[in-house]
Short mmCIF file of C-alpha atoms in Angstrom, two decimals:
data_model
loop_
_atom_site.label_atom_id
_atom_site.label_comp_id
_atom_site.label_asym_id
_atom_site.label_seq_id
_atom_site.Cartn_x
_atom_site.Cartn_y
_atom_site.Cartn_z
CA UNK J 567 -8.95 -15.81 -22.17
CA UNK J 568 -8.52 -12.47 -24.07
CA UNK J 569 -10.41 -12.50 -27.36
CA UNK J 570 -9.83 -8.96 -28.48
CA UNK J 571 -6.57 -7.03 -29.03
CA UNK J 572 -5.66 -4.36 -26.61
CA UNK J 573 -7.32 -1.00 -27.51
CA UNK J 574 -4.93 0.80 -29.91
CA UNK J 575 -4.88 3.99 -27.86
CA UNK J 576 -3.89 1.95 -24.79
CA UNK J 577 -1.30 0.04 -26.73
CA UNK J 578 0.43 3.17 -27.93
CA UNK J 579 0.82 4.27 -24.40
CA UNK J 580 1.90 1.03 -22.72
CA UNK J 581 4.58 0.59 -25.38
CA UNK J 582 6.30 3.66 -23.90
CA UNK J 583 6.19 2.35 -20.28
CA UNK J 584 9.53 0.72 -19.13
CA UNK J 585 9.51 -2.61 -17.56
CA UNK J 586 8.40 -2.76 -13.91
CA UNK J 587 11.05 -2.13 -11.33
CA UNK J 588 11.42 -4.68 -8.51
CA UNK J 589 12.40 -1.93 -6.21
CA UNK J 590 9.70 -0.11 -4.15
CA UNK J 591 9.01 3.45 -5.45
CA UNK J 592 9.61 6.63 -3.47
CA UNK J 593 6.07 7.42 -2.17
CA UNK J 594 6.75 11.17 -1.82
CA UNK J 595 8.21 11.44 -5.34
CA UNK J 596 5.36 9.37 -6.79
CA UNK J 597 2.71 11.49 -5.20
CA UNK J 598 4.46 14.81 -6.20
CA UNK J 599 4.64 13.53 -9.82
CA UNK J 600 0.93 12.54 -9.84
CA UNK J 601 0.07 16.04 -8.47
CA UNK J 602 1.83 17.74 -11.33
CA UNK J 603 -0.39 15.93 -13.86
CA UNK J 604 -3.65 17.16 -12.21
CA UNK J 605 -5.54 19.71 -14.32
CA UNK J 606 -6.42 23.08 -12.89
CA UNK J 607 -9.61 22.99 -10.91
CA UNK J 608 -11.64 25.13 -13.28
CA UNK J 609 -10.69 23.00 -16.29
CA UNK J 610 -11.75 19.65 -14.81
CA UNK J 611 -14.41 17.68 -16.65
CA UNK J 612 -17.30 17.05 -16.60
CA UNK J 613 -18.45 20.30 -15.12
CA UNK J 614 -21.01 19.84 -12.25
CA UNK J 615 -23.48 21.87 -10.32
CA UNK J 616 -21.71 21.09 -7.00
CA UNK J 617 -18.16 20.38 -6.03
CA UNK J 618 -17.38 20.99 -2.43
CA UNK J 619 -14.68 19.97 -0.03
CA UNK J 620 -15.63 19.01 3.51
CA UNK J 621 -14.34 17.08 6.44
CA UNK J 622 -16.06 13.92 7.85
CA UNK J 623 -15.81 13.59 11.51
CA UNK J 624 -15.62 9.78 12.13
CA UNK J 625 -14.65 7.45 14.97
CA UNK J 626 -11.36 6.84 13.00
CA UNK J 627 -10.58 10.59 13.05
CA UNK J 628 -11.30 13.51 10.72
CA UNK J 629 -11.24 12.52 7.02
CA UNK J 630 -11.15 14.93 4.12
CA UNK J 631 -13.93 14.35 1.61
CA UNK J 632 -15.11 15.98 -1.67
CA UNK J 633 -18.79 16.14 -2.58
CA UNK J 634 -20.03 16.08 -6.19
CA UNK J 635 -23.48 16.44 -7.62
CA UNK J 636 -24.65 17.23 -11.13
CA UNK J 637 -27.75 19.10 -9.94
CA UNK J 638 -26.85 21.28 -6.99
CA UNK J 639 -30.58 22.09 -6.39
CA UNK J 640 -31.94 18.53 -6.07
CA UNK J 641 -34.18 18.01 -3.08
CA UNK J 642 -32.32 14.77 -2.14
CA UNK J 643 -29.77 12.41 -3.47
CA UNK J 644 -28.84 8.85 -3.47
CA UNK J 645 -25.19 8.61 -2.33
CA UNK J 646 -22.10 6.85 -3.67
CA UNK J 647 -19.04 6.55 -1.56
CA UNK J 648 -15.92 6.49 -3.82
CA UNK J 649 -12.56 5.07 -2.69
CA UNK J 650 -9.78 5.91 -5.21
CA UNK J 651 -7.06 3.47 -6.26
CA UNK J 652 -3.30 3.87 -6.02
CA UNK J 653 -1.74 0.70 -4.47
CA UNK J 654 -2.76 1.96 -0.99
CA UNK J 655 0.15 4.50 -1.02
CA UNK J 656 -0.68 6.94 -3.75
CA UNK J 657 -3.66 8.63 -5.40
CA UNK J 658 -5.74 11.47 -3.94
CA UNK J 659 -9.01 13.39 -4.16
CA UNK J 660 -7.38 15.38 -7.00
CA UNK J 661 -5.78 12.60 -9.06
CA UNK J 662 -9.12 10.77 -9.24
CA UNK J 663 -11.31 13.92 -9.33
CA UNK J 664 -12.41 13.05 -12.86
CA UNK J 665 -13.63 9.62 -11.86
CA UNK J 666 -15.87 11.08 -9.08
CA UNK J 667 -17.09 13.72 -11.50
CA UNK J 668 -18.09 11.08 -14.12
CA UNK J 669 -19.82 9.00 -11.38
CA UNK J 670 -21.84 12.03 -10.28
CA UNK J 671 -22.66 13.11 -13.87
CA UNK J 672 -23.85 9.77 -15.08
CA UNK J 673 -25.62 8.49 -11.96
CA UNK J 674 -27.24 11.74 -10.73
CA UNK J 675 -26.16 10.77 -7.23
CA UNK J 676 -24.29 12.63 -4.63
CA UNK J 677 -20.62 11.30 -4.85
CA UNK J 678 -18.54 11.46 -1.68
CA UNK J 679 -14.91 10.90 -2.59
CA UNK J 680 -12.89 9.82 0.45
CA UNK J 681 -9.42 11.24 1.06
CA UNK J 682 -8.35 8.32 3.27
CA UNK J 683 -4.79 8.17 4.83
CA UNK J 684 -2.16 6.49 2.82
CA UNK J 685 0.48 3.82 3.65
CA UNK J 686 3.13 3.63 4.88
CA UNK J 687 2.32 6.62 7.11
CA UNK J 688 -1.03 5.06 8.02
CA UNK J 689 -0.71 1.32 8.70
CA UNK J 690 -3.34 -1.23 7.98
CA UNK J 691 -6.35 -1.12 8.75
CA UNK J 692 -6.38 2.70 9.41
CA UNK J 693 -7.62 3.56 5.85
CA UNK J 694 -10.35 0.90 5.88
CA UNK J 695 -11.62 2.19 9.23
CA UNK J 696 -11.67 5.70 7.84
CA UNK J 697 -13.62 4.69 4.82
CA UNK J 698 -16.18 2.85 6.99
CA UNK J 699 -16.26 5.90 9.23
CA UNK J 700 -17.22 8.09 6.29
CA UNK J 701 -19.98 5.69 5.27
CA UNK J 702 -21.48 6.04 8.67
CA UNK J 703 -21.00 9.80 8.62
CA UNK J 704 -23.04 10.04 5.39
CA UNK J 705 -25.82 7.93 7.05
CA UNK J 706 -25.72 9.99 10.17
CA UNK J 707 -25.81 13.34 8.34
CA UNK J 708 -28.72 12.74 5.99
CA UNK J 709 -30.24 16.18 6.44
CA UNK J 710 -26.94 18.05 5.84
CA UNK J 711 -26.00 15.98 2.75
CA UNK J 712 -29.54 15.68 1.47
CA UNK J 713 -29.05 11.94 1.42
CA UNK J 714 -32.38 10.23 0.44
CA UNK J 715 -31.96 7.33 2.93
CA UNK J 716 -32.33 4.88 0.00
CA UNK J 717 -29.28 4.33 -2.18
CA UNK J 718 -25.92 4.08 -0.33
CA UNK J 719 -23.43 2.64 -2.79
CA UNK J 720 -19.69 1.98 -2.48
CA UNK J 721 -17.39 2.29 -5.49
CA UNK J 722 -13.67 1.88 -5.94
CA UNK J 723 -11.00 1.09 -8.42
CA UNK J 724 -8.03 -1.25 -7.86
CA UNK J 725 -6.96 -0.85 -4.14
CA UNK J 726 -10.13 1.21 -3.78
CA UNK J 727 -12.04 -1.79 -4.82
CA UNK J 728 -10.18 -3.67 -2.08
CA UNK J 729 -11.50 -1.15 0.38
CA UNK J 730 -15.13 -1.34 -0.98
CA UNK J 731 -15.00 -5.17 -0.23
CA UNK J 732 -13.38 -4.76 3.13
CA UNK J 733 -15.93 -2.04 4.22
CA UNK J 734 -18.78 -4.28 3.27
CA UNK J 735 -17.27 -6.83 5.71
CA UNK J 736 -16.88 -4.30 8.57
CA UNK J 737 -20.45 -3.18 7.96
CA UNK J 738 -21.94 -6.64 7.93
CA UNK J 739 -20.07 -7.68 11.05
CA UNK J 740 -21.20 -4.51 12.84
CA UNK J 741 -24.85 -4.92 11.88
CA UNK J 742 -24.72 -1.77 9.73
CA UNK J 743 -27.22 -2.65 6.98
CA UNK J 744 -27.55 0.69 5.07
CA UNK J 745 -25.09 -0.17 2.21
CA UNK J 746 -27.13 -1.07 -0.84
CA UNK J 747 -24.62 -1.60 -3.70
CA UNK J 748 -20.92 -2.29 -4.12
CA UNK J 749 -19.03 -1.30 -7.27
CA UNK J 750 -15.59 -2.73 -7.92
CA UNK J 751 -13.47 -1.67 -10.91
CA UNK J 752 -10.68 -4.17 -11.56
CA UNK J 753 -10.35 -4.77 -7.78
CA UNK J 754 -7.18 -5.83 -5.94
CA UNK J 755 -8.69 -8.57 -3.79
CA UNK J 756 -5.71 -10.96 -3.26
CA UNK J 757 -2.44 -9.54 -1.86
CA UNK J 758 -0.88 -13.05 -2.00
CA UNK J 759 1.27 -12.45 -5.14
CA UNK J 760 2.39 -16.08 -5.74
CA UNK J 761 2.43 -16.22 -9.53
CA UNK J 762 0.72 -19.59 -9.78
CA UNK J 763 -2.39 -18.43 -7.97
CA UNK J 764 -4.00 -16.83 -11.03
CA UNK J 765 -3.34 -17.51 -14.72
CA UNK J 766 -3.70 -13.79 -15.54
CA UNK J 767 -0.63 -13.01 -13.40
CA UNK J 768 1.43 -14.78 -16.03
CA UNK J 769 -0.69 -14.17 -19.09
CA UNK J 770 -0.82 -10.36 -18.53
CA UNK J 771 2.33 -10.16 -16.48
CA UNK J 772 4.34 -7.93 -18.83
CA UNK J 773 3.78 -5.15 -21.29
CA UNK J 774 0.32 -3.97 -20.34
CA UNK J 775 1.05 -1.21 -17.84
CA UNK J 776 0.69 -2.92 -14.54
CA UNK J 777 3.13 -5.75 -14.45
CA UNK J 778 3.65 -8.76 -12.23
CA UNK J 779 7.18 -7.74 -11.21
CA UNK J 780 5.79 -4.43 -9.80
CA UNK J 781 2.94 -5.90 -7.72
CA UNK J 782 4.95 -6.80 -4.61
CA UNK J 783 7.09 -3.54 -4.71
CA UNK J 784 4.15 -1.24 -5.15
CA UNK J 785 2.08 -2.87 -2.38
CA UNK J 786 5.09 -3.33 -0.06
CA UNK J 787 4.23 -0.25 1.93
CA UNK J 788 0.81 -1.58 2.79
CA UNK J 789 2.00 -5.07 3.34
CA UNK J 790 4.49 -3.84 5.96
CA UNK J 791 1.43 -3.91 8.36
CA UNK J 792 -1.14 -5.98 6.47
CA UNK J 793 -1.18 -9.79 6.38
CA UNK J 794 -2.18 -11.15 2.96
CA UNK J 795 -3.99 -13.96 4.79
CA UNK J 796 -6.27 -11.48 6.60
CA UNK J 797 -9.55 -11.09 4.75
CA UNK J 798 -9.58 -7.33 5.42
CA UNK J 799 -6.37 -7.19 3.38
CA UNK J 800 -7.22 -9.87 0.85
CA UNK J 801 -11.05 -9.92 0.62
CA UNK J 802 -11.16 -13.12 -1.49
CA UNK J 803 -9.83 -14.93 1.61
CA UNK J 804 -13.11 -14.32 3.50
CA UNK J 805 -15.07 -17.50 3.83
CA UNK J 806 -18.60 -16.07 4.46
CA UNK J 807 -19.77 -13.70 1.81
CA UNK J 808 -23.50 -14.18 2.39
CA UNK J 809 -25.72 -11.13 2.98
CA UNK J 810 -23.40 -8.65 1.32
CA UNK J 811 -24.68 -5.89 -1.04
CA UNK J 812 -25.53 -6.46 -4.64
CA UNK J 813 -22.30 -6.16 -6.69
CA UNK J 814 -21.06 -4.76 -9.96
CA UNK J 815 -17.56 -6.14 -10.71
CA UNK J 816 -15.61 -4.92 -13.72
CA UNK J 817 -12.50 -6.59 -14.90
CA UNK J 818 -10.10 -5.96 -17.83
CA UNK J 819 -8.94 -8.46 -20.30
CA UNK J 820 -5.23 -7.35 -20.14
CA UNK J 821 -5.04 -6.90 -16.38
CA UNK J 822 -2.81 -9.27 -14.23
CA UNK J 823 -5.52 -8.92 -11.59
CA UNK J 824 -8.28 -9.99 -13.94
CA UNK J 825 -8.72 -13.51 -12.71
CA UNK J 826 -8.88 -12.66 -9.01
CA UNK J 827 -11.65 -10.18 -9.78
CA UNK J 828 -13.51 -12.80 -11.75
CA UNK J 829 -13.12 -15.26 -8.94
CA UNK J 830 -14.32 -12.77 -6.31
CA UNK J 831 -17.45 -12.15 -8.46
CA UNK J 832 -18.02 -15.79 -8.70
CA UNK J 833 -17.52 -16.30 -4.93
CA UNK J 834 -20.04 -13.55 -4.21
CA UNK J 835 -22.52 -15.24 -6.58
CA UNK J 836 -21.92 -18.60 -4.96
CA UNK J 837 -22.77 -17.00 -1.63
CA UNK J 838 -26.16 -15.85 -2.92
CA UNK J 839 -25.21 -12.21 -3.68
CA UNK J 840 -26.67 -10.70 -6.74
CA UNK J 841 -23.67 -9.99 -9.00
CA UNK J 842 -23.29 -8.28 -12.30
CA UNK J 843 -19.85 -9.00 -13.82
CA UNK J 844 -18.38 -7.35 -16.98
CA UNK J 845 -14.99 -8.18 -18.41
CA UNK J 846 -13.86 -5.44 -20.81
CA UNK J 847 -11.80 -7.55 -23.07
CA UNK J 848 -9.69 -4.90 -24.81
CA UNK J 849 -8.72 -2.90 -21.63
CA UNK J 850 -5.89 -2.91 -19.19
CA UNK J 851 -5.63 -2.28 -15.42
CA UNK J 852 -6.63 1.21 -14.59
CA UNK J 853 -8.59 1.91 -17.66
CA UNK J 854 -11.51 3.52 -15.86
CA UNK J 855 -9.28 6.16 -14.36
CA UNK J 856 -6.59 6.43 -17.14
CA UNK J 857 -8.68 6.02 -20.31
CA UNK J 858 -12.10 7.39 -19.54
CA UNK J 859 -11.53 9.98 -22.29
CA UNK J 860 -12.21 7.12 -24.69
CA UNK J 861 -16.02 6.97 -24.98
CA UNK J 862 -16.32 3.15 -25.01
CA UNK J 863 -14.48 3.09 -21.59
CA UNK J 864 -16.30 6.12 -20.26
CA UNK J 865 -19.37 4.08 -20.87
CA UNK J 866 -18.66 1.97 -17.82
CA UNK J 867 -19.94 4.97 -15.76
CA UNK J 868 -23.22 4.81 -17.69
CA UNK J 869 -23.50 1.07 -17.04
CA UNK J 870 -22.73 1.74 -13.33
CA UNK J 871 -25.65 4.09 -13.35
CA UNK J 872 -27.89 1.40 -14.91
CA UNK J 873 -26.75 -1.13 -12.28
CA UNK J 874 -27.69 1.21 -9.43
CA UNK J 875 -30.98 2.19 -11.11
CA UNK J 876 -31.96 -1.41 -11.79
#
């Protein structure tokens, strides 16, 4: 399917990545390594008028959140809830701080980044319930957050995209109709890793960063408690997708998860959901978070703003 070569800057980096291990990583070591890569707070870009840590009191417990806005003095804001990626066991408010900042800068909305609990410490579906809890917290605290009561979008990358889809299911089933948009960057929507399910699992299975052999080990902590047949774990398994929020789905040409993301966009469209799908042909899995310093990839945030605005 890919019609363009992998971006040369991505190619230089993935050439240095060793083949995926079939052994699950050490969560504590992985998280510690990620934390060491985070820039000092005062050096983080883009600079914004508001960056503020808070705690959302939800029916799933207290959840740390970080609020971002480009204009700290705005009278009101549309809101974007952002769920970071990390194979359900890694990632944090800090590792994906730059993604939340970019979303706030380009959209002009209040971005609420959610520090949900990670597996294996928090079994399925704790994190999903926390994310939905924060959505309701935003809606219930409009005055405090200066939420405008109009735009309430969900955005997430990779496993965070999985949570976006799952939360829209919880909201629909609960009769909560305030979510207006869903934004899924290279989402992980099928946790059944049988290699014959999607051609991209083979086509992009080696040499592009995320590898097929690493999928099961990296997701094993979550799958200890999540059944891949459960639509909350594998959103593409849900039969009824009618009535869900308008969607922007971004896939990457050199991503083993590409085809499941495309199929999910098509399934939403077939259910009558308004869908904008974009396949970034020269990118790999994780490019929004890992390569947003390249302007053509950062441009996804500008197109996200267009999607919400239009």
